[in-house]
PDB file of C-alpha atoms in Angstrom:
ATOM      1  CA  MET A 209    -199.264 183.425  49.128  1.00 46.00           C
ATOM      2  CA  TRP A 210    -197.210 181.545  47.169  1.00 50.00           C
ATOM      3  CA  SER A 211    -198.839 179.388  44.339  1.00 48.00           C
ATOM      4  CA  ARG A 212    -196.885 176.518  43.019  1.00 52.00           C
ATOM      5  CA  LEU A 213    -196.115 175.953  39.442  1.00 50.00           C
ATOM      6  CA  GLU A 214    -198.724 173.547  38.014  1.00 53.00           C
ATOM      7  CA  GLY A 215    -196.800 169.985  37.474  1.00 50.00           C
ATOM      8  CA  VAL A 216    -193.969 170.364  39.834  1.00 49.00           C
ATOM      9  CA  GLY A 217    -194.716 168.423  43.362  1.00 50.00           C
ATOM     10  CA  ARG A 218    -193.736 168.948  46.642  1.00 52.00           C
ATOM     11  CA  ASP A 219    -190.136 167.738  46.436  1.00 53.00           C
ATOM     12  CA  GLY A 220    -189.172 169.316  43.885  1.00 49.00           C
ATOM     13  CA  GLY A 221    -189.407 166.937  40.863  1.00 50.00           C
ATOM     14  CA  GLY A 222    -191.969 166.963  38.155  1.00 49.00           C
ATOM     15  CA  THR A 223    -194.279 165.438  36.418  1.00 49.00           C
ATOM     16  CA  ALA A 224    -192.775 161.702  34.323  1.00 49.00           C
ATOM     17  CA  SER A 225    -194.018 163.016  31.119  1.00 50.00           C
ATOM     18  CA  ALA A 226    -192.532 166.826  31.448  1.00 50.00           C
ATOM     19  CA  ARG A 227    -189.020 164.796  32.366  1.00 57.00           C
ATOM     20  CA  ARG A 228    -189.379 162.177  29.732  1.00 62.00           C
ATOM     21  CA  VAL A 229    -186.950 163.339  26.606  1.00 57.00           C
ATOM     22  CA  PRO A 230    -188.629 161.897  23.103  1.00 59.00           C
ATOM     23  CA  GLU A 231    -186.282 158.753  21.732  1.00 63.00           C
ATOM     24  CA  PRO A 232    -184.998 158.988  18.363  1.00 56.00           C
ATOM     25  CA  ALA A 233    -186.142 156.962  15.544  1.00 57.00           C
ATOM     26  CA  PRO A 234    -183.915 154.054  15.242  1.00 61.00           C
ATOM     27  CA  ALA A 235    -183.732 154.663  11.312  1.00 61.00           C
ATOM     28  CA  ILE A 236    -182.256 157.794  10.963  1.00 63.00           C
ATOM     29  CA  LEU A 237    -179.555 156.591  13.382  1.00 62.00           C
ATOM     30  CA  ASN A 238    -178.593 153.643  11.359  1.00 64.00           C
ATOM     31  CA  GLU A 239    -177.173 156.277   8.614  1.00 68.00           C
ATOM     32  CA  TRP A 240    -174.675 157.390  10.802  1.00 68.00           C
ATOM     33  CA  VAL A 241    -173.962 154.407  12.751  1.00 64.00           C
ATOM     34  CA  ALA A 242    -171.082 152.018  11.260  1.00 64.00           C
ATOM     35  CA  PRO A 243    -171.322 148.640  11.364  1.00 67.00           C
ATOM     36  CA  ALA A 244    -169.158 145.953  13.344  1.00 66.00           C
ATOM     37  CA  GLN A 245    -166.688 144.692  11.220  1.00 64.00           C
ATOM     38  CA  PRO A 246    -165.664 140.984  11.239  1.00 66.00           C
ATOM     39  CA  VAL A 247    -162.013 140.495  12.749  1.00 58.00           C
ATOM     40  CA  HIS A 248    -160.127 137.951  10.356  1.00 58.00           C
ATOM     41  CA  ASP A 249    -157.640 136.252  12.417  1.00 56.00           C
ATOM     42  CA  ARG A 250    -154.737 135.056  10.303  1.00 57.00           C
ATOM     43  CA  GLY A 251    -153.330 132.653  12.845  1.00 60.00           C
ATOM     44  CA  GLY A 252    -149.759 132.126  13.060  1.00 66.00           C
ATOM     45  CA  GLN A 253    -146.948 133.708  11.221  1.00 73.00           C
ATOM     46  CA  THR A 254    -146.081 132.220   8.281  1.00 79.00           C
ATOM     47  CA  PRO A 255    -141.960 131.514   7.546  1.00 81.00           C
ATOM     48  CA  ASP A 256    -141.794 134.244   5.262  1.00 80.00           C
ATOM     49  CA  ASP A 257    -143.044 136.719   7.760  1.00 78.00           C
ATOM     50  CA  MET A 258    -140.482 135.209  10.005  1.00 81.00           C
ATOM     51  CA  ALA A 259    -137.885 135.581   7.393  1.00 81.00           C
ATOM     52  CA  VAL A 260    -138.229 139.332   7.324  1.00 77.00           C
ATOM     53  CA  MET A 261    -138.358 139.977  10.691  1.00 78.00           C
ATOM     54  CA  ALA A 262    -134.917 137.978  11.108  1.00 77.00           C
ATOM     55  CA  GLU A 263    -133.622 140.080   8.510  1.00 77.00           C
ATOM     56  CA  TRP A 264    -134.674 143.292  10.145  1.00 72.00           C
ATOM     57  CA  CYS A 265    -133.363 141.935  13.728  1.00 69.00           C
ATOM     58  CA  ALA A 266    -129.878 141.299  12.243  1.00 66.00           C
ATOM     59  CA  VAL A 267    -129.774 144.629   9.908  1.00 59.00           C
ATOM     60  CA  GLY A 268    -130.789 147.017  12.812  1.00 53.00           C
ATOM     61  CA  TYR A 269    -132.947 150.404  12.732  1.00 54.00           C
ATOM     62  CA  SER A 270    -130.080 151.638  10.288  1.00 57.00           C
ATOM     63  CA  ALA A 271    -128.017 150.453   7.445  1.00 57.00           C
ATOM     64  CA  PRO A 272    -123.878 151.062   8.391  1.00 61.00           C
ATOM     65  CA  ASP A 273    -122.323 154.296   7.177  1.00 67.00           C
ATOM     66  CA  PRO A 274    -120.064 153.344   4.510  1.00 69.00           C
ATOM     67  CA  PRO A 275    -116.174 153.534   4.491  1.00 73.00           C
ATOM     68  CA  SER A 276    -114.848 156.820   3.993  1.00 74.00           C
ATOM     69  CA  PRO A 277    -112.541 157.155   0.762  1.00 73.00           C
ATOM     70  CA  GLU A 278    -108.540 157.936   2.324  1.00 73.00           C
ATOM     71  CA  PRO A 279    -107.432 161.473   1.473  1.00 70.00           C
ATOM     72  CA  GLU A 280    -105.575 162.153  -1.664  1.00 72.00           C
ATOM     73  CA  GLU A 281    -102.089 163.422  -1.304  1.00 73.00           C
ATOM     74  CA  ILE A 282    -101.928 167.341  -2.707  1.00 69.00           C
ATOM     75  CA  ASP A 283     -99.533 167.836  -5.496  1.00 69.00           C
ATOM     76  CA  LEU A 284     -97.950 171.172  -4.372  1.00 67.00           C
ATOM     77  CA  ALA A 285     -95.862 171.536  -7.678  1.00 68.00           C
ATOM     78  CA  ALA A 286     -99.595 172.410  -9.431  1.00 67.00           C
ATOM     79  CA  PHE A 287    -100.402 174.838  -6.809  1.00 62.00           C
ATOM     80  CA  ALA A 288     -96.882 176.868  -7.098  1.00 63.00           C
ATOM     81  CA  GLU A 289     -98.252 178.938 -10.385  1.00 65.00           C
ATOM     82  CA  TRP A 290    -100.945 180.196  -7.860  1.00 63.00           C
ATOM     83  CA  SER A 291     -99.415 180.661  -4.629  1.00 59.00           C
ATOM     84  CA  ALA A 292     -98.995 184.283  -3.802  1.00 58.00           C
ATOM     85  CA  PRO A 293     -95.378 185.420  -4.087  1.00 60.00           C
ATOM     86  CA  VAL A 294     -93.930 186.517  -0.647  1.00 59.00           C
ATOM     87  CA  VAL A 295     -93.687 190.357  -0.436  1.00 59.00           C
ATOM     88  CA  ALA A 296     -90.775 191.606   0.814  1.00 62.00           C
ATOM     89  CA  ALA A 297     -90.595 193.714   3.951  1.00 64.00           C
ATOM     90  CA  ARG A 298     -91.155 197.303   3.306  1.00 67.00           C
ATOM     91  CA  ALA A 299     -87.827 199.270   3.835  1.00 69.00           C
ATOM     92  CA  GLU A 300     -88.167 201.652   7.217  1.00 70.00           C
ATOM     93  CA  PRO A 301     -88.354 205.236   5.754  1.00 66.00           C
ATOM     94  CA  ASP A 302     -85.141 207.771   5.935  1.00 67.00           C
ATOM     95  CA  LEU A 303     -86.073 209.725   8.658  1.00 63.00           C
ATOM     96  CA  ALA A 304     -82.770 212.179   7.299  1.00 64.00           C
ATOM     97  CA  THR A 305     -84.826 212.885   4.448  1.00 63.00           C
ATOM     98  CA  LEU A 306     -87.678 213.425   5.751  1.00 62.00           C
ATOM     99  CA  SER A 307     -86.675 215.983   8.179  1.00 58.00           C
ATOM    100  CA  GLU A 308     -86.720 218.695   5.890  1.00 59.00           C
ATOM    101  CA  TRP A 309     -90.523 217.957   5.706  1.00 56.00           C
ATOM    102  CA  SER A 310     -91.565 217.580   8.773  1.00 56.00           C
ATOM    103  CA  THR A 311     -90.160 220.942  10.349  1.00 57.00           C
ATOM    104  CA  MET A 312     -91.373 222.932   7.492  1.00 55.00           C
ATOM    105  CA  PRO A 313     -94.412 225.130   8.952  1.00 55.00           C
ATOM    106  CA  SER A 314     -97.700 224.749   7.310  1.00 55.00           C
ATOM    107  CA  GLY A 315    -100.623 226.813   5.955  1.00 57.00           C
ATOM    108  CA  ALA A 316     -99.759 230.300   4.156  1.00 60.00           C
ATOM    109  CA  VAL A 317     -95.784 230.253   4.929  1.00 62.00           C
ATOM    110  CA  ILE A 318     -95.368 227.244   2.472  1.00 68.00           C
ATOM    111  CA  LEU A 319     -97.534 228.867   0.042  1.00 72.00           C
ATOM    112  CA  GLU A 320     -95.635 231.812   0.390  1.00 75.00           C
ATOM    113  CA  ARG A 321     -92.220 229.897   0.110  1.00 76.00           C
ATOM    114  CA  ALA A 322     -93.556 228.014  -3.115  1.00 77.00           C
ATOM    115  CA  LEU A 323     -94.390 231.622  -4.940  1.00 77.00           C
ATOM    116  CA  ALA A 324     -90.956 232.470  -4.157  1.00 78.00           C
ATOM    117  CA  LEU A 325     -89.181 229.910  -5.354  1.00 77.00           C
ATOM    118  CA  ALA A 326     -91.719 230.165  -8.499  1.00 77.00           C
ATOM    119  CA  GLU A 327     -90.686 233.608  -9.233  1.00 76.00           C
ATOM    120  CA  ALA A 328     -87.046 233.290  -9.012  1.00 76.00           C
ATOM    121  CA  ALA A 329     -87.011 230.202 -11.266  1.00 71.00           C
ATOM    122  CA  ALA A 330     -89.061 232.717 -13.614  1.00 68.00           C
ATOM    123  CA  VAL A 331     -86.716 235.367 -13.166  1.00 63.00           C
ATOM    124  CA  ARG A 332     -83.305 233.318 -13.515  1.00 63.00           C
ATOM    125  CA  GLU A 333     -81.531 234.333 -16.882  1.00 56.00           C
ATOM    126  CA  ALA A 334     -81.326 231.300 -19.559  1.00 52.00           C
ATOM    127  CA  PRO A 335     -77.995 229.918 -20.045  1.00 54.00           C
ATOM    128  CA  MET A 336     -76.022 231.491 -22.847  1.00 53.00           C
ATOM    129  CA  SER A 337     -75.195 229.110 -25.899  1.00 51.00           C
ATOM    130  CA  ARG A 338     -71.905 227.925 -25.941  1.00 64.00           C
ATOM    131  CA  ILE A 339     -71.867 228.750 -29.403  1.00 73.00           C
ATOM    132  CA  GLU A 340     -70.319 231.924 -30.980  1.00 77.00           C
ATOM    133  CA  ARG A 341     -72.518 233.310 -33.516  1.00 84.00           C
ATOM    134  CA  THR A 342     -70.703 236.135 -35.617  1.00 87.00           C
ATOM    135  CA  ARG A 343     -73.373 236.184 -38.985  1.00 90.00           C
ATOM    136  CA  ALA A 344     -76.905 236.897 -38.895  1.00 91.00           C
ATOM    137  CA  GLU A 345     -79.364 237.157 -42.140  1.00 92.00           C
ATOM    138  CA  GLY A 346     -82.874 237.422 -42.985  1.00 93.00           C
ATOM    139  CA  THR A 347     -85.853 239.369 -44.424  1.00 94.00           C
ATOM    140  CA  PHE A 348     -87.252 242.843 -43.893  1.00 94.00           C
ATOM    141  CA  GLN A 349     -90.387 244.680 -44.862  1.00 93.00           C
ATOM    142  CA  VAL A 350     -91.101 248.228 -43.563  1.00 94.00           C
ATOM    143  CA  THR A 351     -94.562 250.144 -44.856  1.00 94.00           C
ATOM    144  CA  GLY A 352     -95.768 253.615 -44.189  1.00 94.00           C
ATOM    145  CA  LEU A 353     -98.206 256.208 -44.986  1.00 94.00           C
ATOM    146  CA  ALA A 354     -96.862 259.570 -44.979  1.00 93.00           C
ATOM    147  CA  LEU A 355     -99.162 262.680 -45.078  1.00 93.00           C
ATOM    148  CA  ALA A 356     -96.497 264.848 -46.697  1.00 93.00           C
ATOM    149  CA  SER A 357     -92.694 264.141 -47.900  1.00 93.00           C
ATOM    150  CA  GLY A 358     -90.049 263.180 -45.721  1.00 92.00           C
ATOM    151  CA  HIS A 359     -92.031 261.851 -42.716  1.00 94.00           C
ATOM    152  CA  LEU A 360     -90.287 258.559 -41.423  1.00 94.00           C
ATOM    153  CA  VAL A 361     -91.563 255.024 -40.267  1.00 94.00           C
ATOM    154  CA  PHE A 362     -89.577 252.618 -37.909  1.00 93.00           C
ATOM    155  CA  GLU A 363     -89.268 249.037 -38.083  1.00 92.00           C
ATOM    156  CA  GLY A 364     -87.716 246.762 -35.525  1.00 91.00           C
ATOM    157  CA  ILE A 365     -85.677 243.579 -37.150  1.00 92.00           C
ATOM    158  CA  THR A 366     -84.840 240.616 -34.792  1.00 92.00           C
ATOM    159  CA  PHE A 367     -82.051 238.199 -35.789  1.00 92.00           C
ATOM    160  CA  THR A 368     -82.613 234.814 -35.974  1.00 89.00           C
ATOM    161  CA  HIS A 369     -80.357 234.229 -33.278  1.00 90.00           C
ATOM    162  CA  ARG A 370     -78.539 235.848 -30.882  1.00 91.00           C
ATOM    163  CA  LEU A 371     -74.817 237.175 -31.749  1.00 92.00           C
ATOM    164  CA  GLN A 372     -71.752 237.195 -30.124  1.00 90.00           C
ATOM    165  CA  ARG A 373     -71.559 240.807 -29.545  1.00 90.00           C
ATOM    166  CA  ALA A 374     -73.363 244.072 -30.853  1.00 90.00           C
ATOM    167  CA  PRO A 375     -72.461 244.407 -34.887  1.00 91.00           C
ATOM    168  CA  ARG A 376     -71.807 248.209 -36.124  1.00 90.00           C
ATOM    169  CA  PRO A 377     -74.520 250.133 -38.237  1.00 89.00           C
ATOM    170  CA  GLU A 378     -72.264 249.614 -41.017  1.00 90.00           C
ATOM    171  CA  SER A 379     -71.970 245.535 -40.602  1.00 90.00           C
ATOM    172  CA  VAL A 380     -75.344 245.796 -41.460  1.00 92.00           C
ATOM    173  CA  ARG A 381     -76.219 245.010 -45.191  1.00 92.00           C
ATOM    174  CA  LEU A 382     -79.429 245.663 -46.749  1.00 92.00           C
ATOM    175  CA  VAL A 383     -80.726 244.526 -50.389  1.00 92.00           C
ATOM    176  CA  ALA A 384     -84.009 245.950 -51.068  1.00 92.00           C
ATOM    177  CA  SER A 385     -86.017 243.980 -53.684  1.00 93.00           C
ATOM    178  CA  THR A 386     -88.970 246.649 -53.362  1.00 93.00           C
ATOM    179  CA  GLU A 387     -89.092 250.363 -53.040  1.00 94.00           C
ATOM    180  CA  GLU A 388     -92.389 252.338 -53.392  1.00 94.00           C
ATOM    181  CA  ASN A 389     -92.542 256.270 -52.505  1.00 95.00           C
ATOM    182  CA  VAL A 390     -89.293 256.370 -51.070  1.00 94.00           C
ATOM    183  CA  ALA A 391     -86.728 258.627 -50.819  1.00 93.00           C
ATOM    184  CA  PRO A 392     -83.218 258.785 -52.178  1.00 92.00           C
ATOM    185  CA  GLY A 393     -81.298 257.131 -49.544  1.00 90.00           C
ATOM    186  CA  GLY A 394     -84.528 256.803 -47.427  1.00 92.00           C
ATOM    187  CA  LEU A 395     -84.016 253.263 -46.530  1.00 93.00           C
ATOM    188  CA  VAL A 396     -81.206 253.495 -43.726  1.00 93.00           C
ATOM    189  CA  VAL A 397     -80.104 251.493 -40.109  1.00 93.00           C
ATOM    190  CA  MET A 398     -80.195 253.918 -36.920  1.00 90.00           C
ATOM    191  CA  ALA A 399     -77.071 254.615 -34.993  1.00 89.00           C
ATOM    192  CA  ASP A 400     -78.410 256.769 -32.618  1.00 83.00           C
ATOM    193  CA  SER A 401     -77.468 255.985 -28.699  1.00 77.00           C
ATOM    194  CA  GLY A 402     -80.132 253.324 -27.609  1.00 79.00           C
ATOM    195  CA  PHE A 403     -81.631 252.583 -30.927  1.00 82.00           C
ATOM    196  CA  GLY A 404     -78.038 251.173 -32.734  1.00 88.00           C
ATOM    197  CA  PRO A 405     -77.977 247.618 -33.691  1.00 92.00           C
ATOM    198  CA  GLY A 406     -77.510 244.669 -30.725  1.00 90.00           C
ATOM    199  CA  PRO A 407     -76.760 241.281 -30.382  1.00 91.00           C
ATOM    200  CA  GLU A 408     -80.530 240.602 -30.986  1.00 92.00           C
ATOM    201  CA  GLY A 409     -81.390 242.864 -34.093  1.00 92.00           C
ATOM    202  CA  PHE A 410     -81.566 246.394 -34.893  1.00 92.00           C
ATOM    203  CA  THR A 411     -83.823 249.340 -35.953  1.00 92.00           C
ATOM    204  CA  LEU A 412     -84.608 250.515 -39.652  1.00 92.00           C
ATOM    205  CA  VAL A 413     -85.617 253.536 -40.734  1.00 93.00           C
ATOM    206  CA  LEU A 414     -87.909 254.492 -44.248  1.00 94.00           C
ATOM    207  CA  ALA A 415     -88.582 258.094 -45.316  1.00 94.00           C
ATOM    208  CA  ALA A 416     -91.384 258.812 -47.738  1.00 95.00           C
ATOM    209  CA  ALA A 417     -90.565 260.923 -50.777  1.00 94.00           C
ATOM    210  CA  ALA A 418     -94.239 261.924 -50.997  1.00 94.00           C
ATOM    211  CA  PRO A 419     -97.225 262.050 -49.163  1.00 95.00           C
ATOM    212  CA  GLY A 420     -99.258 258.567 -49.443  1.00 94.00           C
ATOM    213  CA  ARG A 421     -98.149 255.254 -48.925  1.00 95.00           C
ATOM    214  CA  PHE A 422     -94.441 254.062 -49.089  1.00 95.00           C
ATOM    215  CA  HIS A 423     -93.139 250.210 -48.765  1.00 94.00           C
ATOM    216  CA  ALA A 424     -89.783 248.613 -48.710  1.00 95.00           C
ATOM    217  CA  ARG A 425     -88.849 245.161 -49.146  1.00 94.00           C
ATOM    218  CA  GLY A 426     -85.616 243.173 -49.210  1.00 94.00           C
ATOM    219  CA  ARG A 427     -83.031 240.970 -46.872  1.00 94.00           C
ATOM    220  CA  TYR A 428     -80.487 242.268 -44.783  1.00 94.00           C
ATOM    221  CA  GLU A 429     -76.848 240.556 -43.829  1.00 93.00           C
ATOM    222  CA  VAL A 430     -74.288 241.219 -40.789  1.00 93.00           C
ATOM    223  CA  GLU A 431     -70.817 240.087 -40.580  1.00 89.00           C
ATOM    224  CA  LEU A 432     -69.236 240.518 -37.332  1.00 87.00           C
ATOM    225  CA  SER A 433     -65.844 241.914 -38.282  1.00 75.00           C
TER     226      SER A 433
END
């Protein structure tokens, strides 16, 4: 029922020809095999070798560490210039002066108070000068355009400095240097109530002699009596 392989015996082993491995040629292996090298025996150690060995045994595996130099003394005077100055202790805040700010409310109340102080400072009257002014002088110039004779033009004149009190209308002296189309006696100082001279200035009235442009220019002098 079962057939045996050819060349195999009952014990399972093959024939001698089937198990034999071919031997390589010696010529091919000689290329890769190094020949044995002869061992040269120097014999005993020479005196020089003994001297070197004796030196290494005396010194040891490592040379000793060099001696560390002694530390030099530091010159404190040389470092005094670079040393930081001693800062004085900060004084404690005065709690009495901070109480006003610590109790002040925040937010819109602070803004309202600041606006109130600013408004009060703005409307505060400026202190009056202690110098009492009793005289003033300057220049004036009045120009108008009349559609008919007798037309008027008004011009406010301001003193260069505030006088001690309001002058009377007759205390204002006008000296005209140029008059053009001005009616006779048409340059006057207003004396009506509310328009009369005051400590800051006065009001001029100029009347036209005919239709057209009319003009007056000159100087004024005020002397308190």
